[in-house]
Short mmCIF file of C-alpha atoms in Angstrom, two decimals:
data_model
loop_
_atom_site.label_atom_id
_atom_site.label_comp_id
_atom_site.label_asym_id
_atom_site.label_seq_id
_atom_site.Cartn_x
_atom_site.Cartn_y
_atom_site.Cartn_z
CA MET A 1 -9.61 5.20 2.31
CA TRP A 2 -5.96 4.81 2.38
CA ASN A 3 -5.86 3.44 5.89
CA VAL A 4 -8.44 0.63 4.62
CA LEU A 5 -5.51 -0.41 2.19
CA LEU A 6 -3.11 -0.50 4.30
CA SER A 7 -5.00 -2.92 6.85
CA PHE A 8 -4.85 -5.19 4.27
CA SER A 9 -1.47 -6.42 4.87
CA GLY A 10 -2.85 -7.33 8.22
CA LEU A 11 -5.63 -9.23 6.67
CA VAL A 12 -3.63 -11.06 4.81
CA ALA A 13 -1.12 -12.08 7.71
CA LEU A 14 -4.06 -12.81 9.94
CA ILE A 15 -5.03 -15.20 6.96
CA GLN A 16 -1.72 -16.70 7.62
CA LEU A 17 -1.93 -16.98 10.99
CA LEU A 18 -5.30 -19.04 10.40
CA PHE A 19 -4.31 -21.59 7.66
CA LEU A 20 -0.64 -21.91 8.61
CA PRO A 21 -0.94 -24.12 10.89
CA PHE A 22 -2.33 -26.84 8.56
CA PHE A 23 0.50 -26.99 6.58
CA PRO A 24 2.91 -28.92 6.39
CA GLU A 25 6.96 -27.84 7.69
CA SER A 26 8.37 -27.65 4.74
CA PRO A 27 10.68 -31.70 3.78
CA PRO A 28 14.01 -29.84 3.44
CA TYR A 29 13.80 -28.48 6.46
CA LEU A 30 12.30 -31.74 7.94
CA LEU A 31 15.23 -33.61 6.42
CA LEU A 32 18.26 -31.20 6.19
CA GLN A 33 17.33 -29.45 9.95
CA LYS A 34 15.62 -31.46 11.94
CA GLY A 35 16.60 -35.22 10.92
CA ASP A 36 13.36 -36.53 10.05
CA LYS A 37 13.15 -38.61 6.92
CA SER A 38 10.13 -40.01 7.82
CA GLY A 39 8.20 -36.33 8.39
CA CYS A 40 10.04 -35.64 5.64
CA LEU A 41 8.67 -37.88 2.60
CA LYS A 42 4.94 -37.79 4.37
CA ALA A 43 5.05 -33.94 4.05
CA MET A 44 6.58 -34.15 0.30
CA LYS A 45 3.46 -36.55 -0.54
CA GLN A 46 0.66 -33.80 1.67
CA LEU A 47 2.51 -31.17 -0.53
CA TRP A 48 2.70 -33.01 -3.91
CA GLY A 49 0.13 -35.45 -3.42
CA GLU A 50 0.91 -39.24 -3.84
CA GLY A 51 3.29 -40.50 -6.29
CA ASN A 52 6.89 -41.78 -5.59
CA TYR A 53 9.52 -38.46 -4.93
CA HIS A 54 12.56 -40.78 -4.29
CA THR A 55 14.77 -38.69 -6.79
CA GLU A 56 13.78 -35.69 -4.83
CA PHE A 57 14.21 -37.54 -1.32
CA ASP A 58 18.18 -38.56 -2.59
CA ASP A 59 18.91 -35.13 -3.58
CA MET A 60 17.58 -33.54 -0.04
CA MET A 61 20.34 -36.77 1.36
CA LYS A 62 23.15 -35.92 -0.63
CA GLU A 63 22.73 -32.19 0.10
CA LYS A 64 22.31 -32.91 4.20
CA SER A 65 25.32 -35.85 3.33
CA VAL A 66 27.55 -31.77 1.75
CA THR A 67 26.27 -29.56 4.65
CA LYS A 68 26.45 -31.92 7.30
CA SER A 69 30.35 -31.00 6.93
CA THR A 70 29.90 -27.41 7.09
CA LYS A 71 30.11 -25.49 9.81
CA ILE A 72 26.62 -23.28 10.83
CA MET A 73 28.48 -19.83 11.91
CA ASN A 74 26.45 -17.35 14.29
CA VAL A 75 26.54 -13.37 12.88
CA LEU A 76 29.56 -12.44 15.12
CA GLU A 77 31.71 -15.07 13.48
CA VAL A 78 30.49 -14.83 9.71
CA LEU A 79 31.83 -11.17 11.09
CA LYS A 80 35.24 -12.42 11.69
CA GLU A 81 36.03 -14.40 9.25
CA SER A 82 37.66 -12.95 6.20
CA SER A 83 37.02 -14.86 3.40
CA VAL A 84 32.85 -13.58 3.38
CA TYR A 85 33.99 -10.01 2.56
CA PRO A 86 33.39 -9.48 -0.39
CA GLN A 87 29.59 -11.14 -0.05
CA LEU A 88 29.30 -8.79 2.68
CA SER A 89 30.28 -5.92 0.87
CA ILE A 90 27.89 -5.93 -1.23
CA MET A 91 25.18 -6.71 0.89
CA LEU A 92 25.81 -4.04 3.19
CA LEU A 93 26.16 -1.81 -0.61
CA LEU A 94 22.93 -2.82 -1.72
CA LEU A 95 20.95 -2.14 1.35
CA LEU A 96 22.92 0.98 1.78
CA SER A 97 21.91 2.65 -1.51
CA LEU A 98 18.45 2.42 -1.02
CA GLN A 99 18.21 3.97 2.80
CA LEU A 100 20.77 6.87 1.25
CA CYS A 101 19.36 7.53 -2.16
CA GLY A 102 16.59 10.16 -0.48
CA LEU A 103 13.40 8.22 -2.14
CA SER A 104 12.06 8.25 1.07
CA ALA A 105 12.39 11.98 1.14
CA VAL A 106 12.06 12.52 -2.71
CA GLU A 107 8.46 10.56 -2.53
CA THR A 108 6.41 13.19 -0.98
CA ALA A 109 8.09 16.69 -2.14
CA ASN A 110 6.35 19.44 -4.01
CA LEU A 111 2.99 16.44 -4.03
CA GLN A 112 -0.49 17.85 -3.01
CA GLU A 113 -1.43 15.57 0.33
CA SER A 114 -4.33 14.43 -1.43
CA ILE A 115 -2.15 12.62 -4.25
CA ILE A 116 0.34 10.90 -1.49
CA PRO A 117 -1.73 7.97 -0.46
CA TYR A 118 -2.02 7.25 -4.56
CA VAL A 119 1.91 7.80 -4.56
CA SER A 120 2.71 4.75 -1.69
CA LEU A 121 0.00 2.36 -3.45
CA GLY A 122 1.97 3.43 -6.77
CA VAL A 123 4.90 2.79 -5.32
CA SER A 124 4.05 -0.21 -3.99
CA ILE A 125 2.40 -1.09 -7.39
CA CYS A 126 6.03 -0.64 -9.25
CA GLU A 127 7.73 -3.03 -5.94
CA LEU A 128 5.32 -5.47 -7.41
CA ILE A 129 6.37 -5.11 -11.04
CA SER A 130 10.22 -5.20 -10.25
CA ILE A 131 10.19 -8.55 -8.91
CA ILE A 132 7.91 -10.15 -11.05
CA PHE A 133 10.02 -8.55 -13.72
CA CYS A 134 13.35 -9.47 -11.82
CA SER A 135 12.30 -13.23 -11.52
CA SER A 136 11.47 -13.92 -14.81
CA ILE A 137 15.01 -12.29 -16.38
CA ILE A 138 17.83 -12.86 -13.74
CA ASP A 139 18.30 -16.43 -15.12
CA HIS A 140 18.61 -15.13 -18.99
CA PHE A 141 20.60 -11.45 -18.40
CA GLY A 142 22.27 -13.31 -15.07
CA ARG A 143 23.28 -10.80 -11.85
CA ARG A 144 26.27 -8.55 -12.79
CA ILE A 145 24.53 -7.63 -15.64
CA LEU A 146 20.93 -6.58 -13.64
CA LEU A 147 22.81 -4.95 -11.25
CA TRP A 148 24.94 -2.43 -13.38
CA GLY A 149 21.63 -1.68 -15.57
CA GLY A 150 19.55 -1.15 -12.80
CA TYR A 151 22.53 1.36 -11.41
CA LEU A 152 22.43 2.98 -14.63
CA LEU A 153 18.80 3.32 -15.03
CA MET A 154 18.77 4.53 -11.37
CA ALA A 155 21.25 7.58 -12.20
CA VAL A 156 19.29 8.12 -15.25
CA ILE A 157 16.74 8.47 -13.68
CA LEU A 158 17.55 10.20 -11.03
CA VAL A 159 18.94 12.89 -13.07
CA LEU A 160 15.88 13.27 -14.55
CA LEU A 161 13.63 13.34 -11.09
CA GLU A 162 16.13 16.40 -9.30
CA THR A 163 15.44 18.03 -12.80
CA SER A 164 11.26 17.14 -12.94
CA LEU A 165 11.77 18.71 -9.31
CA LEU A 166 13.90 21.56 -10.41
CA LEU A 167 10.98 22.68 -12.52
CA SER A 168 7.91 21.69 -10.25
CA ASP A 169 7.71 25.05 -9.26
CA GLN A 170 7.07 26.30 -13.06
CA PHE A 171 5.36 23.68 -14.46
CA LEU A 172 2.76 22.06 -12.17
CA TRP A 173 2.43 19.08 -14.60
CA MET A 174 5.95 18.54 -13.49
CA ARG A 175 5.09 17.03 -10.26
CA TYR A 176 3.41 14.06 -12.17
CA CYS A 177 6.60 13.65 -13.78
CA SER A 178 8.01 13.72 -10.37
CA VAL A 179 6.01 10.88 -9.62
CA ILE A 180 6.49 9.30 -12.89
CA PHE A 181 10.21 9.01 -12.36
CA ILE A 182 9.74 7.81 -8.54
CA PHE A 183 7.85 4.78 -9.55
CA LEU A 184 10.29 4.85 -12.37
CA PHE A 185 13.29 4.61 -10.00
CA ILE A 186 11.54 2.18 -8.25
CA ILE A 187 11.06 -0.83 -10.98
CA ALA A 188 14.82 -0.26 -11.85
CA TYR A 189 15.97 -0.86 -8.33
CA GLY A 190 13.99 -4.02 -7.58
CA ILE A 191 15.10 -5.57 -11.21
CA GLY A 192 18.94 -4.05 -10.75
CA PRO A 193 19.46 -4.03 -7.50
#
């Protein structure tokens, strides 16, 4: 029944498709992008209920005046701008770290085909846990510590995972340890990088 579980995301998308037209646009989008002050105030009242939102509106107006002098760049202009190279390098490194770690190949290594859907479900649950956990601790520790700690944890977990994969032919229970290490790796990646 794993195919039913995977189709659940399609059901959620259908529900969003049906109900999103009844929700107003984002107030910052209406004000900052469209310049629609009355639409912004109307959306604020519709989203947050009746009240005085002049403080929030004034904050958005200040943001609009600051961003007015900022030039909006397309992708090629961003790539040509040398001042953003450090940020682009870090972002590229983070994206490549998951793609090149071999996790997708490891997920099915030495596992019985009958438990692979459960591993996929576990991966999704671990991603959810890491998102919730990271969002609650990122302000406390900061990004740098979470990045370093995440990469350090990922390295340790990958060593343990490789060891468990090497021993999985001798000890069948090591296959389940491999699954646990995969889950821990995903949590470490989600909390850190």
